[in-house]
GROMACS .gro file of C-alpha atoms in nm:
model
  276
    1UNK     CA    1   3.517  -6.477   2.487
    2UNK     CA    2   3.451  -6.774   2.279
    3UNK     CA    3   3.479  -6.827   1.882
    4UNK     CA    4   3.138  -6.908   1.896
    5UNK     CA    5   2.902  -6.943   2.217
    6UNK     CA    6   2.727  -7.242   2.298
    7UNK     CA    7   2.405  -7.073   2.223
    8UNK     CA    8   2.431  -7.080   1.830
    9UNK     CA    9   2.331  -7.405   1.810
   10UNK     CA   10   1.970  -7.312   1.845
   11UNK     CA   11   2.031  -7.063   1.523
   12UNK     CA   12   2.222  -7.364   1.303
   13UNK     CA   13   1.848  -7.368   1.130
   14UNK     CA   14   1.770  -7.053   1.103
   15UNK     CA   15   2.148  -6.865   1.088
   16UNK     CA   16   2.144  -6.854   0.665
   17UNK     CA   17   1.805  -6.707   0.652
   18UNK     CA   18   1.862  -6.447   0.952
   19UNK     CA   19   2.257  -6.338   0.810
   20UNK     CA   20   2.325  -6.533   0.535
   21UNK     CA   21   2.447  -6.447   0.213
   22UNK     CA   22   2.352  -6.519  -0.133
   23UNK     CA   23   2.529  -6.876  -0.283
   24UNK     CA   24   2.660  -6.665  -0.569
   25UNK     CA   25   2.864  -6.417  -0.323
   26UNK     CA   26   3.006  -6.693  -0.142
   27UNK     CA   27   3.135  -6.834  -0.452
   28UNK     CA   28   3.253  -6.503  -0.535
   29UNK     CA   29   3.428  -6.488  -0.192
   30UNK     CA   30   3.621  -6.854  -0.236
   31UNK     CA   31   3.744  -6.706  -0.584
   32UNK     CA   32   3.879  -6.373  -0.415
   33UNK     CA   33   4.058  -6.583  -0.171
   34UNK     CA   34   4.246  -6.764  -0.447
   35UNK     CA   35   4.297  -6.438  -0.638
   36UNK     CA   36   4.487  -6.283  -0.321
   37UNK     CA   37   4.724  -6.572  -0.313
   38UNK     CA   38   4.853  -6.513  -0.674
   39UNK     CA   39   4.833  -6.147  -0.547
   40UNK     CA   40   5.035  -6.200  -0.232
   41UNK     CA   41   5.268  -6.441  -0.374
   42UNK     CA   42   5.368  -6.366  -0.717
   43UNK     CA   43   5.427  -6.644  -0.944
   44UNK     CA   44   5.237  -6.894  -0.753
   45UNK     CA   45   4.888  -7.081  -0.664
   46UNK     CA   46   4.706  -7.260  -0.454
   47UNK     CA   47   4.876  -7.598  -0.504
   48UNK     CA   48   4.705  -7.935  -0.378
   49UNK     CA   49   4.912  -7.985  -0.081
   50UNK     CA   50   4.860  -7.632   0.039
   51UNK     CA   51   4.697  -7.589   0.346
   52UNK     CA   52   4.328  -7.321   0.356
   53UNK     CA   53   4.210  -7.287   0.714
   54UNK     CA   54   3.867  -7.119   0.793
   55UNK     CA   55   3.782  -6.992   1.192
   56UNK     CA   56   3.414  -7.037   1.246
   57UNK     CA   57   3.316  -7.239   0.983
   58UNK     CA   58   2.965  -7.190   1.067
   59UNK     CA   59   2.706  -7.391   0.801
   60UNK     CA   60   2.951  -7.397   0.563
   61UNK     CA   61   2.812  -7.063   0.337
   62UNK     CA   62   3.178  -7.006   0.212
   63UNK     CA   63   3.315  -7.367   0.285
   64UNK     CA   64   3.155  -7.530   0.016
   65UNK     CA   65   3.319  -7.296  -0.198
   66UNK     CA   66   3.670  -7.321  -0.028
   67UNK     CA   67   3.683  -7.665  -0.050
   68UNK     CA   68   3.642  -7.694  -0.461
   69UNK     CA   69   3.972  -7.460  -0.436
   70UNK     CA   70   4.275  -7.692  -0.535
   71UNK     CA   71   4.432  -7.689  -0.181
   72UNK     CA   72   4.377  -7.935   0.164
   73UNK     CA   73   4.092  -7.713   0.380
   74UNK     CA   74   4.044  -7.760   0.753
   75UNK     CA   75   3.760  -7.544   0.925
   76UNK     CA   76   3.694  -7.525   1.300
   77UNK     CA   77   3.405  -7.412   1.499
   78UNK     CA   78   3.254  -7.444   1.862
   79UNK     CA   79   2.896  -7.502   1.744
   80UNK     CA   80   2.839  -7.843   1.693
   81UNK     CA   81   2.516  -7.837   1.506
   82UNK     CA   82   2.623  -7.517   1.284
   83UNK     CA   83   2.937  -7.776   1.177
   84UNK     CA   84   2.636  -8.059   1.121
   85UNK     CA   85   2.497  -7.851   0.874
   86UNK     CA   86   2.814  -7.735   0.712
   87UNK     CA   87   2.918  -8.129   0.669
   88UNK     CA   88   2.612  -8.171   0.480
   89UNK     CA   89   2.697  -7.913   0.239
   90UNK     CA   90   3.044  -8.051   0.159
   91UNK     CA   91   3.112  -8.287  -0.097
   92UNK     CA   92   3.259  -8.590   0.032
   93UNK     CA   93   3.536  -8.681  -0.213
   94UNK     CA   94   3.717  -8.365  -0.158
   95UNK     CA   95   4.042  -8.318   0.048
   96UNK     CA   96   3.856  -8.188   0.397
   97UNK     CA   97   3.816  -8.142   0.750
   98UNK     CA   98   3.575  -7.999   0.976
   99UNK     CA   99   3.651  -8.031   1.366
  100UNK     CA  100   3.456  -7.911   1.708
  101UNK     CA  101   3.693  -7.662   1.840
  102UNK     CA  102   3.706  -7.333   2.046
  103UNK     CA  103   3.923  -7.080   1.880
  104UNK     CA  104   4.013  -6.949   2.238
  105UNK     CA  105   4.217  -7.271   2.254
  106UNK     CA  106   4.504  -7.404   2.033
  107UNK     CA  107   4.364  -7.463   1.702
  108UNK     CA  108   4.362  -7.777   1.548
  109UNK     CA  109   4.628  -7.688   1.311
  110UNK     CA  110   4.960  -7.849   1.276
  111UNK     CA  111   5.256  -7.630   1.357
  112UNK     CA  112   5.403  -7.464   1.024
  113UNK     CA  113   5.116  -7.567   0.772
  114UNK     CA  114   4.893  -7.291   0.673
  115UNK     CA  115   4.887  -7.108   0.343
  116UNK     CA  116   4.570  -6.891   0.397
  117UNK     CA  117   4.407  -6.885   0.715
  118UNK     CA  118   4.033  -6.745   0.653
  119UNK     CA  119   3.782  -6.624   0.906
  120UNK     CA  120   3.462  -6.461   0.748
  121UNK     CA  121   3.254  -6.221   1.046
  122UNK     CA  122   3.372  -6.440   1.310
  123UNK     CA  123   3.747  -6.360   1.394
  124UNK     CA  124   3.582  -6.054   1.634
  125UNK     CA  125   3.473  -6.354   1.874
  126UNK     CA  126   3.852  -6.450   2.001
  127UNK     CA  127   4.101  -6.305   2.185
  128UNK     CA  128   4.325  -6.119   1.993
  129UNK     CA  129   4.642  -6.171   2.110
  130UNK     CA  130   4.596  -6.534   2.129
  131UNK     CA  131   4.513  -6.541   1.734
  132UNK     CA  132   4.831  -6.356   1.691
  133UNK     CA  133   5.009  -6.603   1.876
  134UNK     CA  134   4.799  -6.909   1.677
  135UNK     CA  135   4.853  -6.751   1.326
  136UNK     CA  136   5.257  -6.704   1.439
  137UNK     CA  137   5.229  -7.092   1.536
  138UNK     CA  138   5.041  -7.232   1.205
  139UNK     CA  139   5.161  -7.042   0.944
  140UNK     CA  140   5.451  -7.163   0.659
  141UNK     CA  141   5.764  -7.027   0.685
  142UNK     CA  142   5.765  -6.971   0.284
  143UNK     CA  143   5.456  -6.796   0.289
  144UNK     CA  144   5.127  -6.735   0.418
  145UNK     CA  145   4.852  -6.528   0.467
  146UNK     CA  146   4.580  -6.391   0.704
  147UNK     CA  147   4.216  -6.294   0.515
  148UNK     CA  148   3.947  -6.152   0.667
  149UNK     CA  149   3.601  -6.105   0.559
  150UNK     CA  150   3.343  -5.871   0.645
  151UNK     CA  151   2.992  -5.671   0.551
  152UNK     CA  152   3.040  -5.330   0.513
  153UNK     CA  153   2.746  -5.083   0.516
  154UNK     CA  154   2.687  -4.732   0.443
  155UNK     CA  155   2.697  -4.523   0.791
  156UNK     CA  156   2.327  -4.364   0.763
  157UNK     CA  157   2.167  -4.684   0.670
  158UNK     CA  158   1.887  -4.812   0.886
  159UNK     CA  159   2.139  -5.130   0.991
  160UNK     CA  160   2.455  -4.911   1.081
  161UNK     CA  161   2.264  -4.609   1.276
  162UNK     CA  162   2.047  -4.873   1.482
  163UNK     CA  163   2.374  -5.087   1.539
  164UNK     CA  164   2.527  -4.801   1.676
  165UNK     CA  165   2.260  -4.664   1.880
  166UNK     CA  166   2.248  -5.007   2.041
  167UNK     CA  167   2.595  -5.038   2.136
  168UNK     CA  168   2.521  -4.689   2.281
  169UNK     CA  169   2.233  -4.832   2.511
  170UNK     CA  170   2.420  -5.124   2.602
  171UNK     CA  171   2.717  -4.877   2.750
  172UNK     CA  172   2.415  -4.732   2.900
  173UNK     CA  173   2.371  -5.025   3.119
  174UNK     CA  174   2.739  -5.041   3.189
  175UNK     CA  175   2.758  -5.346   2.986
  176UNK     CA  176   3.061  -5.390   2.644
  177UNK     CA  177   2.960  -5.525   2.340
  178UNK     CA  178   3.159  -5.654   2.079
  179UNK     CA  179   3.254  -5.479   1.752
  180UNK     CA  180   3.368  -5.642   1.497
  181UNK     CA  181   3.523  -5.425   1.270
  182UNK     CA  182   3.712  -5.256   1.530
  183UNK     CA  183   3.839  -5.571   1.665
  184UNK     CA  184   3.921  -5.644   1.336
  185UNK     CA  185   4.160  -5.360   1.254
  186UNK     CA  186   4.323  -5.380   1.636
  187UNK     CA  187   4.409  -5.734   1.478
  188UNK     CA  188   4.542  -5.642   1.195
  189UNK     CA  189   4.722  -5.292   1.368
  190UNK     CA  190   4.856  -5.630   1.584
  191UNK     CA  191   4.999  -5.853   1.334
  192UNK     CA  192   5.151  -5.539   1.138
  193UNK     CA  193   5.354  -5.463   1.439
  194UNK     CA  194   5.512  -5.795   1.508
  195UNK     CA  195   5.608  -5.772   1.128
  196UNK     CA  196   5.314  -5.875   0.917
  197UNK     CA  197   5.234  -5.636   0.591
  198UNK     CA  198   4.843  -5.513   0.549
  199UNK     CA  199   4.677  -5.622   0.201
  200UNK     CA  200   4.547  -5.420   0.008
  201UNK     CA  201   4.116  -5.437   0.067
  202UNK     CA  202   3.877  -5.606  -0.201
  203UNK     CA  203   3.562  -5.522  -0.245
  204UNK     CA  204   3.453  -5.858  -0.372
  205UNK     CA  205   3.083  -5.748  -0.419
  206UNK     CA  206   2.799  -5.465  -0.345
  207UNK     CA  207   2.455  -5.494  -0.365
  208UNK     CA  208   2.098  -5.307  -0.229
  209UNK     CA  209   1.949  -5.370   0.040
  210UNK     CA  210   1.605  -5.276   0.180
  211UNK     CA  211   1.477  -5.331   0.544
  212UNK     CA  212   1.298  -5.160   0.811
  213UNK     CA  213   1.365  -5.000   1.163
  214UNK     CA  214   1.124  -5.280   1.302
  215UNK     CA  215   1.260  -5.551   1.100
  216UNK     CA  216   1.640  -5.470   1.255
  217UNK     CA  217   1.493  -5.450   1.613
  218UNK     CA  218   1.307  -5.796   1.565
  219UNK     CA  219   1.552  -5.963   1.405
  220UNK     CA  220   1.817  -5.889   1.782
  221UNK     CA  221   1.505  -6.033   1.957
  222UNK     CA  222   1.520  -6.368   1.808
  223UNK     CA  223   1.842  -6.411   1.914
  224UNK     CA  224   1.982  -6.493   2.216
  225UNK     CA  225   2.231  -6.205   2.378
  226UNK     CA  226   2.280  -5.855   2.214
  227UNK     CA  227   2.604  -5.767   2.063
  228UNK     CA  228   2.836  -6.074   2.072
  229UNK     CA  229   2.739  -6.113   2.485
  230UNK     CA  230   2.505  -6.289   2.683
  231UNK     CA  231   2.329  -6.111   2.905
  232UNK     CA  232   1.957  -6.170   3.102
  233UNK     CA  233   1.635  -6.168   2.885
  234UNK     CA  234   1.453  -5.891   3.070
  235UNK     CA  235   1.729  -5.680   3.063
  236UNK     CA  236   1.825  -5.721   2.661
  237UNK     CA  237   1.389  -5.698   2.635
  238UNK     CA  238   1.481  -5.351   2.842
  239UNK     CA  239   1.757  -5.239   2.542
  240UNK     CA  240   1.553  -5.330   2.290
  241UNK     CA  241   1.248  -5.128   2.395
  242UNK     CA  242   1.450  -4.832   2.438
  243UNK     CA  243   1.550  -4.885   2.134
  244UNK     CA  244   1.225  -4.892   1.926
  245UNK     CA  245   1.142  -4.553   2.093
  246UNK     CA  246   1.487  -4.432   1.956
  247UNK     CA  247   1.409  -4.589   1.594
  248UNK     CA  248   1.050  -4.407   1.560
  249UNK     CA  249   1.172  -4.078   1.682
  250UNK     CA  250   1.473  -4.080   1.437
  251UNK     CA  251   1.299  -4.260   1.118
  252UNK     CA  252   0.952  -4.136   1.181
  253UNK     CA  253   0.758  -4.501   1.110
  254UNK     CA  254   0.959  -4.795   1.171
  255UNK     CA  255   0.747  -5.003   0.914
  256UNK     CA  256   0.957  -4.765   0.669
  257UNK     CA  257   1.072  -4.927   0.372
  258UNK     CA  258   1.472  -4.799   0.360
  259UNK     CA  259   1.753  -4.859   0.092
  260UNK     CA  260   2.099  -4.868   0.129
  261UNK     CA  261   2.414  -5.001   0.001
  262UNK     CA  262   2.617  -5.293   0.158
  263UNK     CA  263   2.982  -5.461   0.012
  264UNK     CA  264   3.155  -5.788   0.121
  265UNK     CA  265   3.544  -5.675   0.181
  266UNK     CA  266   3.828  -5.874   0.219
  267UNK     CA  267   4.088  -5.760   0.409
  268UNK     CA  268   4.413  -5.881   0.541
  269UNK     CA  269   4.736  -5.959   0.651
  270UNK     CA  270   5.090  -6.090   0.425
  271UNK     CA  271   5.204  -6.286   0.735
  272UNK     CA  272   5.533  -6.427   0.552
  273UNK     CA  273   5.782  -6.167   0.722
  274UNK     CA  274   5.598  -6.204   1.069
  275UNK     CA  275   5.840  -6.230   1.351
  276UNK     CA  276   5.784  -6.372   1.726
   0.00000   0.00000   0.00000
């Protein structure tokens, strides 16, 4: 698997409009991130010449929040043209970095330098033993930290019962898709095993959302695989239809206006007693 596939540079345009979040939450997020340090490290900060790292940078949503933090930040990502429009959104006089990289391969981290490593809905696309490895690699010896972000929705909204109904079809066809929040919490069940201590979640904010049945279903065929994997058109065209019947025989219309309830969390991982 790759940290992001080749194939989201045709969405670098359109990603923030598709799955983006508003510019107030990300600032939110970047504040919650500095929060956790003083949280995870009594008595301290972020000082300038600690180290932030962010996995799948994307266009720079959260970034240009990270980097007003006072701390170095380095953020990686395979997507050339998502990082293109991520360097536009960063201001140029602050201490950053942005590098082409696949997260699959060693990071472009120095050994030993990372305070907070940060991944936001992208950490599901690696290999999680290799991250393990990575994180036991980069982070400082006198303390760092693993932070994960992620959407969380109510189980009966229209988002969550058609996500799981599709990773049902997709089974169907004897294909494996990839889910994130369960790869995130093998990670973390990981890096608590070889020593690491869980933090305590943060719900950093929760807000209503509407959509409808039809609105889910067209949004997966704009873009390219289903699930995290690539797979042929006809055959995703195949899920997708199967899927629409499912959505009007559970919700009745699928031009149904539905609300529900969604939260940004941030989870992770005190990796300062972590052992190899």
């Amino acid at each position: 698997m790759e940290l992001i596939s080749p194939s989201f540079d045709s969405q670098a345009n359109t990603y923030d409009q598709r799955v983006g979040l508003p510019e107030e939450i990300c600032r939110q997020i970047a504040q919650a991130v500095s929060s956790l340090v003083v949280e995870i490290f009594p008595g301290t900060s972020l000082q300038p010449d600690d180290l932030i790292v962010e996995i799948g940078a994307g266009t720079g949503m959260i970034s240009q929040w990270l980097v007003e933090l006072p701390a170095r930040y380095i953020g990686f990502d395979l997507s050339a043209k998502m990082l293109a429009v991520c360097r536009s959104r960063l201001c140029s006089t602050k201490n950053w970095t942005l590098v082409e990289a696949d997260g699959n391969e060693q990071w472009p981290v120095a050994n030993a330098s990372a305070r907070i490593i940060f991944s936001s809905r992208a950490i599901h696309h690696l290999a999680i033993d290799h991250v393990v490895n990575e994180l036991l690699r980069v982070k400082r010896p006198d303390g760092a930290a693993l932070i994960l972000g992620r959407i969380q929705r109510q189980k009966h909204s229209v988002r969550e019962q058609i996500r799981k109904q599709m990773q049902q079809q997709i089974k169907h066809h004897g294909l494996c898709g990839r889910q994130g929040e369960q790869n995130q919490r093998q990670l973390m069940a990981l890096c608590c095993q070889r020593g690491g201590q869980e933090i305590e979640p943060v719900v950093v904010s929760q807000w209503k959302f509407t959509s409808t049945p039809q609105e889910c279903i067209d949004n997966w065929r704009k873009k390219p695989g289903l699930a995290g994997i690539n797979l042929p058109e006809k055959q995703k065209q195949l899920i997708l239809d199967d899927l629409q019947i499912w959505a009007k025989s559970t919700f009745g219309r699928l031009d149904q206006q539905l609300e529900s309830e969604e939260a940004y969390i941030l989870q992770g991982i005190n990796l300062s007693p972590m052992h190899k």
